[in-house]
Tab-separated table of C-alpha atoms in Angstrom:
chain	number	residue	atom	x	y	z
A	267	UNK	CA	-26.757	-49.251	-7.364
A	268	UNK	CA	-26.062	-47.708	-3.586
A	269	UNK	CA	-28.526	-45.225	-1.655
A	270	UNK	CA	-27.415	-42.309	-3.859
A	271	UNK	CA	-28.289	-44.270	-7.304
A	272	UNK	CA	-24.522	-43.961	-8.248
A	273	UNK	CA	-22.418	-46.730	-9.223
A	274	UNK	CA	-19.813	-48.112	-6.842
A	275	UNK	CA	-16.025	-48.589	-7.320
A	276	UNK	CA	-14.879	-52.006	-8.203
A	277	UNK	CA	-11.485	-52.891	-6.351
A	278	UNK	CA	-9.135	-55.457	-7.490
A	279	UNK	CA	-8.200	-56.993	-3.945
A	280	UNK	CA	-6.116	-59.951	-5.251
A	281	UNK	CA	-4.807	-62.329	-7.643
A	282	UNK	CA	-3.247	-65.774	-7.477
A	283	UNK	CA	-2.443	-68.268	-10.296
A	284	UNK	CA	-0.394	-71.344	-10.439
A	285	UNK	CA	2.857	-71.496	-12.610
A	286	UNK	CA	2.025	-71.978	-16.197
A	287	UNK	CA	3.683	-75.188	-18.065
A	288	UNK	CA	4.048	-76.325	-21.504
A	289	UNK	CA	1.628	-78.835	-22.638
A	290	UNK	CA	2.705	-82.578	-21.535
A	291	UNK	CA	5.236	-81.543	-18.974
A	292	UNK	CA	4.838	-80.800	-15.322
A	293	UNK	CA	1.048	-80.613	-15.302
A	294	UNK	CA	0.449	-83.833	-17.766
A	295	UNK	CA	-1.314	-85.679	-15.113
A	296	UNK	CA	-3.847	-82.785	-13.928
A	297	UNK	CA	-7.020	-81.974	-15.153
A	298	UNK	CA	-8.445	-78.575	-15.583
A	299	UNK	CA	-10.406	-78.754	-12.241
A	300	UNK	CA	-7.013	-80.017	-10.252
A	301	UNK	CA	-5.300	-76.574	-11.625
A	302	UNK	CA	-8.369	-74.463	-11.204
A	303	UNK	CA	-8.746	-75.873	-7.357
A	304	UNK	CA	-5.039	-75.154	-6.868
A	305	UNK	CA	-5.350	-71.220	-8.312
A	306	UNK	CA	-8.636	-70.746	-6.063
A	307	UNK	CA	-6.862	-72.536	-3.013
A	308	UNK	CA	-3.900	-70.303	-3.641
A	309	UNK	CA	-6.203	-66.983	-3.162
A	310	UNK	CA	-8.105	-68.186	-0.239
A	311	UNK	CA	-4.333	-68.992	1.591
A	312	UNK	CA	-3.044	-65.827	0.446
A	313	UNK	CA	-6.091	-63.399	1.493
A	314	UNK	CA	-7.248	-65.887	4.404
A	315	UNK	CA	-10.586	-66.717	3.019
A	316	UNK	CA	-10.904	-70.173	5.011
A	317	UNK	CA	-14.527	-70.678	5.519
A	318	UNK	CA	-15.449	-67.621	3.901
A	319	UNK	CA	-18.838	-67.094	1.914
A	320	UNK	CA	-18.165	-65.404	-0.946
A	321	UNK	CA	-20.995	-63.936	-3.233
A	322	UNK	CA	-19.965	-65.970	-6.295
A	323	UNK	CA	-16.805	-67.538	-8.124
A	324	UNK	CA	-17.209	-67.029	-12.057
A	325	UNK	CA	-14.579	-69.429	-13.990
A	326	UNK	CA	-14.369	-71.567	-16.836
A	327	UNK	CA	-12.283	-73.257	-19.287
A	328	UNK	CA	-11.937	-73.507	-23.185
A	329	UNK	CA	-11.086	-77.330	-23.543
A	330	UNK	CA	-13.861	-78.481	-21.338
A	331	UNK	CA	-14.689	-82.047	-20.802
A	332	UNK	CA	-18.245	-83.389	-20.529
A	333	UNK	CA	-17.794	-84.573	-16.891
A	334	UNK	CA	-17.002	-80.757	-15.809
A	335	UNK	CA	-20.545	-79.536	-16.592
A	336	UNK	CA	-20.095	-76.955	-13.995
A	337	UNK	CA	-16.442	-76.543	-13.573
A	338	UNK	CA	-16.834	-73.453	-11.341
A	339	UNK	CA	-18.711	-74.905	-8.635
A	340	UNK	CA	-16.894	-78.286	-8.456
A	341	UNK	CA	-13.837	-76.145	-8.125
A	342	UNK	CA	-15.317	-74.080	-5.103
A	343	UNK	CA	-16.071	-77.489	-3.256
A	344	UNK	CA	-12.429	-78.584	-3.676
A	345	UNK	CA	-11.229	-75.606	-1.733
A	346	UNK	CA	-11.631	-74.502	1.844
A	347	UNK	CA	-14.002	-71.511	1.047
A	348	UNK	CA	-17.583	-71.896	2.485
A	349	UNK	CA	-19.462	-74.436	0.171
A	350	UNK	CA	-22.245	-72.167	0.342
A	351	UNK	CA	-20.415	-69.817	-2.074
A	352	UNK	CA	-22.057	-70.305	-5.507
A	353	UNK	CA	-19.899	-71.547	-8.795
A	354	UNK	CA	-20.989	-70.066	-12.224
A	355	UNK	CA	-19.308	-71.612	-15.052
A	356	UNK	CA	-18.261	-69.299	-18.164
A	357	UNK	CA	-16.675	-69.798	-21.643
A	358	UNK	CA	-15.407	-66.938	-23.897
A	359	UNK	CA	-12.486	-68.366	-25.381
A	360	UNK	CA	-9.207	-66.745	-24.583
A	361	UNK	CA	-11.299	-64.102	-22.627
A	362	UNK	CA	-13.003	-66.428	-20.444
A	363	UNK	CA	-11.560	-65.106	-16.914
A	364	UNK	CA	-11.551	-61.311	-17.829
A	365	UNK	CA	-15.001	-61.476	-19.008
A	366	UNK	CA	-15.855	-63.427	-15.676
A	367	UNK	CA	-14.336	-60.598	-14.091
A	368	UNK	CA	-16.531	-57.983	-16.104
A	369	UNK	CA	-19.937	-59.891	-14.688
A	370	UNK	CA	-18.533	-59.630	-11.136
A	371	UNK	CA	-17.387	-56.291	-11.420
A	372	UNK	CA	-21.107	-55.241	-13.031
A	373	UNK	CA	-22.684	-56.552	-9.812
A	374	UNK	CA	-20.712	-54.894	-7.578
A	375	UNK	CA	-21.028	-51.681	-9.123
A	376	UNK	CA	-24.534	-51.631	-8.898
A	377	UNK	CA	-24.687	-52.953	-5.399
A	378	UNK	CA	-25.983	-56.767	-6.152
A	379	UNK	CA	-22.960	-58.352	-4.476
A	380	UNK	CA	-20.132	-57.216	-2.608
A	381	UNK	CA	-17.445	-59.715	-3.819
A	382	UNK	CA	-16.679	-62.533	-6.125
A	383	UNK	CA	-13.656	-64.572	-7.884
A	384	UNK	CA	-13.151	-64.550	-11.647
A	385	UNK	CA	-10.662	-67.238	-12.935
A	386	UNK	CA	-10.057	-69.763	-15.453
A	387	UNK	CA	-8.125	-72.739	-16.234
A	388	UNK	CA	-7.092	-74.810	-19.235
A	389	UNK	CA	-4.993	-78.152	-19.907
A	390	UNK	CA	-3.947	-78.545	-23.642
A	391	UNK	CA	-2.277	-81.900	-21.874
A	392	UNK	CA	-5.585	-83.386	-21.404
A	393	UNK	CA	-8.012	-82.369	-24.102
A	394	UNK	CA	-11.499	-84.323	-24.430
A	395	UNK	CA	-11.399	-87.108	-26.961
A	396	UNK	CA	-14.937	-88.149	-28.248
A	397	UNK	CA	-16.449	-91.136	-30.013
A	398	UNK	CA	-17.419	-90.585	-33.442
A	399	UNK	CA	-21.133	-89.209	-33.530
A	400	UNK	CA	-22.400	-92.105	-35.031
A	401	UNK	CA	-21.132	-94.613	-32.481
A	402	UNK	CA	-22.210	-92.175	-29.457
A	403	UNK	CA	-25.632	-92.433	-31.003
A	404	UNK	CA	-25.358	-96.232	-30.720
A	405	UNK	CA	-24.601	-95.837	-27.083
A	406	UNK	CA	-27.551	-93.550	-26.642
A	407	UNK	CA	-29.764	-96.071	-28.152
A	408	UNK	CA	-27.995	-98.849	-26.186
A	409	UNK	CA	-28.767	-97.214	-22.959
A	410	UNK	CA	-32.462	-97.294	-23.727
A	411	UNK	CA	-32.642	-100.852	-25.153
A	412	UNK	CA	-34.583	-103.436	-22.664
A	413	UNK	CA	-34.274	-106.836	-24.195
A	414	UNK	CA	-31.124	-108.529	-25.348
A	415	UNK	CA	-32.339	-108.193	-29.004
A	416	UNK	CA	-32.719	-104.790	-28.905
A	417	UNK	CA	-29.261	-104.347	-27.516
A	418	UNK	CA	-27.801	-106.421	-30.406
A	419	UNK	CA	-29.663	-104.552	-33.020
A	420	UNK	CA	-28.261	-101.060	-31.962
A	421	UNK	CA	-25.109	-102.519	-33.428
A	422	UNK	CA	-26.346	-103.355	-36.721
A	423	UNK	CA	-24.211	-102.323	-39.312
A	424	UNK	CA	-21.280	-101.279	-37.052
A	425	UNK	CA	-17.818	-100.524	-38.272
A	426	UNK	CA	-14.542	-100.452	-36.224
A	427	UNK	CA	-13.780	-97.019	-38.065
A	428	UNK	CA	-16.461	-95.420	-35.740
A	429	UNK	CA	-14.106	-96.212	-32.917
A	430	UNK	CA	-11.846	-93.862	-34.063
A	431	UNK	CA	-11.695	-90.979	-31.469
A	432	UNK	CA	-12.154	-87.294	-32.454
A	433	UNK	CA	-9.751	-85.247	-31.077
A	434	UNK	CA	-10.931	-81.326	-30.455
A	435	UNK	CA	-10.138	-79.043	-33.390
A	436	UNK	CA	-8.062	-76.080	-32.782
A	437	UNK	CA	-9.634	-74.635	-36.086
A	438	UNK	CA	-12.457	-71.948	-36.434
A	439	UNK	CA	-15.326	-73.906	-37.215
A	440	UNK	CA	-16.810	-71.244	-39.774
A	441	UNK	CA	-13.133	-71.108	-41.851
A	442	UNK	CA	-11.405	-74.576	-40.986
A	443	UNK	CA	-8.525	-72.169	-40.449
A	444	UNK	CA	-6.347	-72.363	-37.137
A	445	UNK	CA	-5.854	-69.188	-35.483
A	446	UNK	CA	-2.141	-69.477	-36.647
A	447	UNK	CA	-3.265	-69.451	-40.033
A	448	UNK	CA	-5.664	-66.652	-39.432
A	449	UNK	CA	-2.880	-64.640	-37.921
A	450	UNK	CA	-0.545	-65.432	-40.820
A	451	UNK	CA	-3.110	-63.887	-42.995
A	452	UNK	CA	-3.240	-60.565	-40.735
A	453	UNK	CA	0.678	-60.318	-40.880
A	454	UNK	CA	0.334	-60.461	-44.766
A	455	UNK	CA	-2.337	-57.895	-44.905
A	456	UNK	CA	-0.778	-55.500	-42.469
A	457	UNK	CA	2.971	-56.136	-43.663
A	458	UNK	CA	4.250	-57.528	-40.432
A	459	UNK	CA	7.984	-58.924	-41.042
A	460	UNK	CA	9.371	-61.839	-39.428
A	461	UNK	CA	12.116	-60.084	-37.742
A	462	UNK	CA	9.654	-57.543	-35.862
A	463	UNK	CA	7.688	-60.791	-34.624
A	464	UNK	CA	10.930	-62.157	-33.356
A	465	UNK	CA	12.162	-59.031	-31.696
A	466	UNK	CA	8.749	-58.854	-29.909
A	467	UNK	CA	9.047	-62.314	-28.682
A	468	UNK	CA	12.494	-62.201	-27.520
A	469	UNK	CA	11.697	-58.758	-25.545
A	470	UNK	CA	8.758	-61.009	-23.722
A	471	UNK	CA	11.291	-63.264	-22.407
A	472	UNK	CA	13.878	-60.776	-21.667
A	473	UNK	CA	11.035	-58.718	-19.573
A	474	UNK	CA	9.666	-61.723	-17.686
A	475	UNK	CA	13.383	-62.938	-16.999
A	476	UNK	CA	13.935	-59.583	-15.477
A	477	UNK	CA	10.845	-59.756	-13.502
A	478	UNK	CA	11.865	-62.996	-12.308
A	479	UNK	CA	14.952	-61.712	-11.118
A	480	UNK	CA	13.159	-58.955	-9.246
A	481	UNK	CA	10.730	-61.191	-7.176
A	482	UNK	CA	7.554	-59.478	-9.045
A	483	UNK	CA	6.012	-62.625	-9.568
A	484	UNK	CA	6.581	-64.200	-6.188
A	485	UNK	CA	3.208	-63.122	-4.521
A	486	UNK	CA	1.299	-64.035	-7.541
A	487	UNK	CA	2.383	-67.483	-7.625
A	488	UNK	CA	0.965	-70.697	-5.872
A	489	UNK	CA	3.175	-73.632	-6.211
A	490	UNK	CA	1.575	-76.621	-7.951
A	491	UNK	CA	2.536	-80.107	-8.747
A	492	UNK	CA	5.999	-79.092	-7.329
A	493	UNK	CA	6.294	-76.232	-9.781
A	494	UNK	CA	7.349	-72.736	-8.745
A	495	UNK	CA	7.908	-70.740	-11.956
A	496	UNK	CA	6.580	-70.869	-15.429
A	497	UNK	CA	8.569	-73.318	-17.529
A	498	UNK	CA	7.917	-72.071	-20.881
A	499	UNK	CA	10.471	-68.824	-20.038
A	500	UNK	CA	13.573	-69.407	-22.012
A	501	UNK	CA	16.573	-67.482	-19.956
A	502	UNK	CA	19.220	-68.224	-22.864
A	503	UNK	CA	17.076	-67.013	-25.894
A	504	UNK	CA	18.392	-65.042	-28.755
A	505	UNK	CA	17.452	-63.525	-31.900
A	506	UNK	CA	19.747	-65.729	-33.874
A	507	UNK	CA	17.961	-68.866	-32.542
A	508	UNK	CA	14.365	-67.183	-33.052
A	509	UNK	CA	15.428	-66.478	-36.435
A	510	UNK	CA	16.611	-70.065	-37.250
A	511	UNK	CA	12.990	-71.295	-36.534
A	512	UNK	CA	10.967	-72.513	-39.353
A	513	UNK	CA	7.254	-71.275	-39.983
A	514	UNK	CA	4.834	-73.927	-38.569
A	515	UNK	CA	1.462	-72.363	-40.014
A	516	UNK	CA	2.424	-71.368	-43.441
A	517	UNK	CA	5.504	-73.508	-44.543
A	518	UNK	CA	5.984	-71.797	-47.776
A	519	UNK	CA	8.853	-69.187	-48.156
A	520	UNK	CA	6.262	-66.306	-47.120
A	521	UNK	CA	5.298	-67.809	-43.581
A	522	UNK	CA	6.271	-65.614	-40.630
A	523	UNK	CA	4.780	-67.409	-37.767
A	524	UNK	CA	7.047	-69.816	-35.800
A	525	UNK	CA	6.965	-71.798	-32.517
A	526	UNK	CA	9.295	-68.975	-31.076
A	527	UNK	CA	6.987	-65.965	-32.127
A	528	UNK	CA	3.507	-68.062	-31.256
A	529	UNK	CA	2.318	-68.509	-27.634
A	530	UNK	CA	3.238	-72.218	-26.594
A	531	UNK	CA	0.201	-74.559	-25.875
A	532	UNK	CA	0.241	-74.067	-22.010
A	533	UNK	CA	-1.526	-75.761	-19.111
A	534	UNK	CA	-2.248	-73.464	-16.109
A	535	UNK	CA	-4.969	-71.944	-13.862
A	536	UNK	CA	-5.581	-67.935	-12.572
A	537	UNK	CA	-7.924	-66.199	-10.186
A	538	UNK	CA	-8.847	-62.563	-9.547
A	539	UNK	CA	-10.475	-61.334	-6.250
A	540	UNK	CA	-12.755	-58.445	-6.717
A	541	UNK	CA	-14.842	-56.429	-4.365
A	542	UNK	CA	-16.449	-53.592	-3.568
A	543	UNK	CA	-14.385	-51.021	-1.409
A	544	UNK	CA	-16.460	-51.394	1.609
A	545	UNK	CA	-16.163	-54.917	1.987
A	546	UNK	CA	-12.219	-54.829	1.233
A	547	UNK	CA	-11.980	-52.607	4.455
A	548	UNK	CA	-13.950	-54.746	6.540
A	549	UNK	CA	-11.676	-57.809	5.708
A	550	UNK	CA	-8.505	-55.765	6.024
A	551	UNK	CA	-7.663	-56.235	2.471
A	552	UNK	CA	-5.803	-54.107	0.092
A	553	UNK	CA	-7.091	-52.369	-3.334
A	554	UNK	CA	-4.599	-52.732	-5.644
A	555	UNK	CA	-6.411	-51.179	-8.430
A	556	UNK	CA	-9.938	-50.376	-9.830
A	557	UNK	CA	-11.790	-51.719	-12.836
A	558	UNK	CA	-13.347	-48.597	-14.264
A	559	UNK	CA	-14.409	-49.510	-17.668
A	560	UNK	CA	-14.784	-52.786	-19.718
A	561	UNK	CA	-15.623	-53.567	-23.466
A	562	UNK	CA	-16.384	-56.632	-25.398
A	563	UNK	CA	-16.390	-56.787	-29.358
A	564	UNK	CA	-16.435	-58.769	-32.367
A	565	UNK	CA	-15.535	-58.621	-36.046
A	566	UNK	CA	-16.627	-60.580	-39.034
A	567	UNK	CA	-13.729	-62.682	-39.734
A	568	UNK	CA	-16.014	-65.146	-41.685
A	569	UNK	CA	-16.200	-62.418	-44.523
A	570	UNK	CA	-12.633	-61.606	-44.134
A	571	UNK	CA	-12.033	-59.387	-41.405
A	572	UNK	CA	-8.850	-60.677	-39.259
A	573	UNK	CA	-9.841	-63.288	-36.934
A	574	UNK	CA	-7.946	-61.552	-34.073
A	575	UNK	CA	-8.269	-57.767	-34.538
A	576	UNK	CA	-11.607	-57.494	-32.434
A	577	UNK	CA	-9.425	-55.789	-29.493
A	578	UNK	CA	-8.776	-52.772	-32.005
A	579	UNK	CA	-12.426	-52.455	-32.035
A	580	UNK	CA	-12.962	-52.976	-28.046
A	581	UNK	CA	-10.285	-50.595	-27.259
A	582	UNK	CA	-11.526	-47.855	-29.362
A	583	UNK	CA	-15.237	-48.083	-28.246
A	584	UNK	CA	-13.900	-48.099	-24.778
A	585	UNK	CA	-11.534	-45.041	-25.089
A	586	UNK	CA	-14.606	-42.947	-26.628
A	587	UNK	CA	-16.736	-43.931	-23.581
A	588	UNK	CA	-14.021	-43.230	-20.969
A	589	UNK	CA	-13.057	-39.793	-22.477
A	590	UNK	CA	-9.514	-41.041	-22.938
A	591	UNK	CA	-6.906	-41.231	-25.576
A	592	UNK	CA	-4.824	-43.999	-26.532
A	593	UNK	CA	-1.657	-42.444	-25.112
A	594	UNK	CA	-3.232	-41.816	-21.607
A	595	UNK	CA	-1.798	-44.973	-20.264
A	596	UNK	CA	1.122	-45.825	-17.908
A	597	UNK	CA	0.814	-49.685	-18.904
A	598	UNK	CA	-0.362	-51.729	-21.879
A	599	UNK	CA	-1.045	-55.102	-21.181
A	600	UNK	CA	-1.759	-56.678	-24.619
A	601	UNK	CA	-2.071	-60.300	-25.124
A	602	UNK	CA	0.488	-62.016	-26.970
A	603	UNK	CA	-1.287	-65.006	-28.392
A	604	UNK	CA	1.201	-64.317	-31.507
A	605	UNK	CA	3.813	-61.694	-31.799
A	606	UNK	CA	2.060	-60.695	-35.227
A	607	UNK	CA	-1.288	-60.052	-33.418
A	608	UNK	CA	0.143	-57.492	-31.254
A	609	UNK	CA	1.791	-55.928	-34.235
A	610	UNK	CA	-1.105	-55.891	-36.125
A	611	UNK	CA	-3.099	-54.178	-33.450
A	612	UNK	CA	-0.441	-51.631	-33.001
A	613	UNK	CA	-0.240	-50.802	-36.653
A	614	UNK	CA	-4.033	-50.514	-36.880
A	615	UNK	CA	-4.261	-48.163	-33.994
A	616	UNK	CA	-1.472	-46.000	-35.692
A	617	UNK	CA	-3.316	-46.310	-39.372
A	618	UNK	CA	-5.651	-43.239	-39.928
A	619	UNK	CA	-7.508	-45.175	-42.740
A	620	UNK	CA	-8.192	-48.147	-40.563
A	621	UNK	CA	-9.212	-45.915	-37.885
A	622	UNK	CA	-11.717	-43.729	-39.593
A	623	UNK	CA	-13.228	-46.456	-42.109
A	624	UNK	CA	-13.192	-49.570	-39.617
A	625	UNK	CA	-13.604	-47.650	-36.106
A	626	UNK	CA	-15.496	-44.659	-37.182
A	627	UNK	CA	-13.016	-42.258	-35.743
A	628	UNK	CA	-11.829	-38.786	-36.949
A	629	UNK	CA	-8.208	-39.816	-36.766
A	630	UNK	CA	-5.656	-42.511	-35.876
A	631	UNK	CA	-5.667	-43.738	-32.177
A	632	UNK	CA	-1.924	-43.123	-32.500
A	633	UNK	CA	1.227	-44.899	-31.311
A	634	UNK	CA	1.992	-45.975	-27.809
A	635	UNK	CA	5.087	-46.077	-25.926
A	636	UNK	CA	6.577	-49.461	-26.523
A	637	UNK	CA	8.609	-49.102	-23.274
A	638	UNK	CA	4.880	-49.295	-21.427
A	639	UNK	CA	4.074	-52.375	-23.243
A	640	UNK	CA	4.120	-55.806	-21.404
A	641	UNK	CA	7.034	-54.735	-19.296
A	642	UNK	CA	7.333	-57.851	-17.236
A	643	UNK	CA	6.461	-59.950	-20.461
A	644	UNK	CA	3.499	-61.769	-21.256
A	645	UNK	CA	1.962	-64.840	-23.191
A	646	UNK	CA	4.846	-65.466	-25.395
A	647	UNK	CA	7.213	-65.719	-22.528
A	648	UNK	CA	4.881	-67.226	-19.635
A	649	UNK	CA	2.356	-69.238	-21.667
A	650	UNK	CA	-1.001	-68.987	-22.476
A	651	UNK	CA	-3.541	-71.518	-20.849
A	652	UNK	CA	-6.360	-70.069	-22.585
A	653	UNK	CA	-9.054	-69.425	-20.197
A	654	UNK	CA	-6.475	-68.541	-17.583
A	655	UNK	CA	-4.665	-65.391	-19.426
A	656	UNK	CA	-7.200	-62.681	-18.589
A	657	UNK	CA	-6.945	-63.099	-14.613
A	658	UNK	CA	-3.420	-63.459	-15.362
A	659	UNK	CA	-3.144	-60.120	-17.212
A	660	UNK	CA	-5.642	-58.271	-14.811
A	661	UNK	CA	-3.618	-59.469	-11.679
A	662	UNK	CA	-0.304	-58.613	-13.339
A	663	UNK	CA	-1.585	-55.061	-14.023
A	664	UNK	CA	-3.032	-54.494	-10.964
A	665	UNK	CA	-0.093	-55.369	-9.156
A	666	UNK	CA	2.183	-52.984	-11.196
A	667	UNK	CA	-0.357	-50.102	-10.708
A	668	UNK	CA	-0.304	-50.857	-7.006
A	669	UNK	CA	3.711	-50.831	-6.748
A	670	UNK	CA	3.554	-47.830	-8.444
A	671	UNK	CA	1.009	-46.052	-6.170
A	672	UNK	CA	-0.819	-44.531	-9.021
A	673	UNK	CA	-1.532	-44.570	-12.554
A	674	UNK	CA	-3.767	-46.126	-15.595
A	675	UNK	CA	-3.521	-49.402	-17.301
A	676	UNK	CA	-5.137	-50.661	-20.667
A	677	UNK	CA	-5.858	-54.508	-21.040
A	678	UNK	CA	-6.133	-55.958	-24.841
A	679	UNK	CA	-7.272	-59.328	-25.302
A	680	UNK	CA	-7.802	-61.311	-28.676
A	681	UNK	CA	-10.061	-64.510	-28.563
A	682	UNK	CA	-11.336	-67.316	-30.856
A	683	UNK	CA	-14.268	-66.840	-33.010
A	684	UNK	CA	-13.508	-63.142	-33.877
A	685	UNK	CA	-13.909	-61.379	-30.679
A	686	UNK	CA	-11.985	-59.249	-28.129
A	687	UNK	CA	-12.139	-58.090	-24.868
A	688	UNK	CA	-10.609	-54.797	-22.952
A	689	UNK	CA	-10.492	-53.300	-19.825
A	690	UNK	CA	-8.766	-50.368	-18.022
A	691	UNK	CA	-7.614	-50.492	-14.308
A	692	UNK	CA	-6.792	-47.346	-12.527
A	693	UNK	CA	-5.068	-46.724	-9.023
């Protein structure tokens, strides 16, 4: 804390990300480290941080390789930041880079540090492929064997099937259901129609297209591998096209989630620069917005709660602590993992029964003005590299607030494992 014992304001000073690209396309040959370095270097270049020693860089990836045992530190060393800048690796599924911002912000608020970068990267094109556990154990024993006889004995009973690669599972370990399958269950529980999901997906693409036309993303993007724009965005998308897609998670007649109303597997990285207001002033950097409230929550998805409903809890708890209502915001940034998830969240906030029984409130949180929701598009249009999404959203919202000159914005992000993160930004 400062000398008066009060918490300091936390400023979002800048943001930078590389264009997000569908898996298997422009970044197919890049690693998490390659993309994270590019996103960080874009921030360094934009805000003249060459050779600067920051207090810390906190970053992570969801799809990690064993060789990236300290991804954040290696990424720092790949940039022109001072090599004396510490790098700390963190992972909380799709909330990774926003959770990284939370930790940095808390340290800034209490005076422990002055500045830091929160970041995340993920490559769906370069997943870690492992050997079977049995074969891996043989290799460990082989490394310890000293004689030729001991080495041969390691492979006693060896079967070629042990060489079958083990690809990373996208399913929840406790339920063995994919996130999409869980989202289908939520859509069924909350009676979310297919048409609603397609309409929200189309709106996301249309708003992102308009934002590009207005050059909104120009100073948020850093080129990478020849890419200047997100390549998931569809400029000619129609409701007719969306309605013609087949369900991908529940292929029966009741399935509603398709490739069009679900976020695509995406490669990308994003970064966010946070600081005390004094440090920003000393370095001639802007205060785009202030991070004023942060919240993390979890639900019991193993026992039947909706896997992606934790943001409803996080937001409710955060609003209570902030003394605000759900309607006290100029912008709402709700991560579009699936159109169904966004619609379930909105419906839950409107439900008096849910808000009373699950959130412990006296009444429903109520409806929001949909014209203030994801106004420059979100994950359905731009893509969703898991660990990068939080920094992408926070950077987007900070710019919206700065351009408006004043206001308040709400962030809501669902994550795997039945968790959610939420934040409030103000200008």
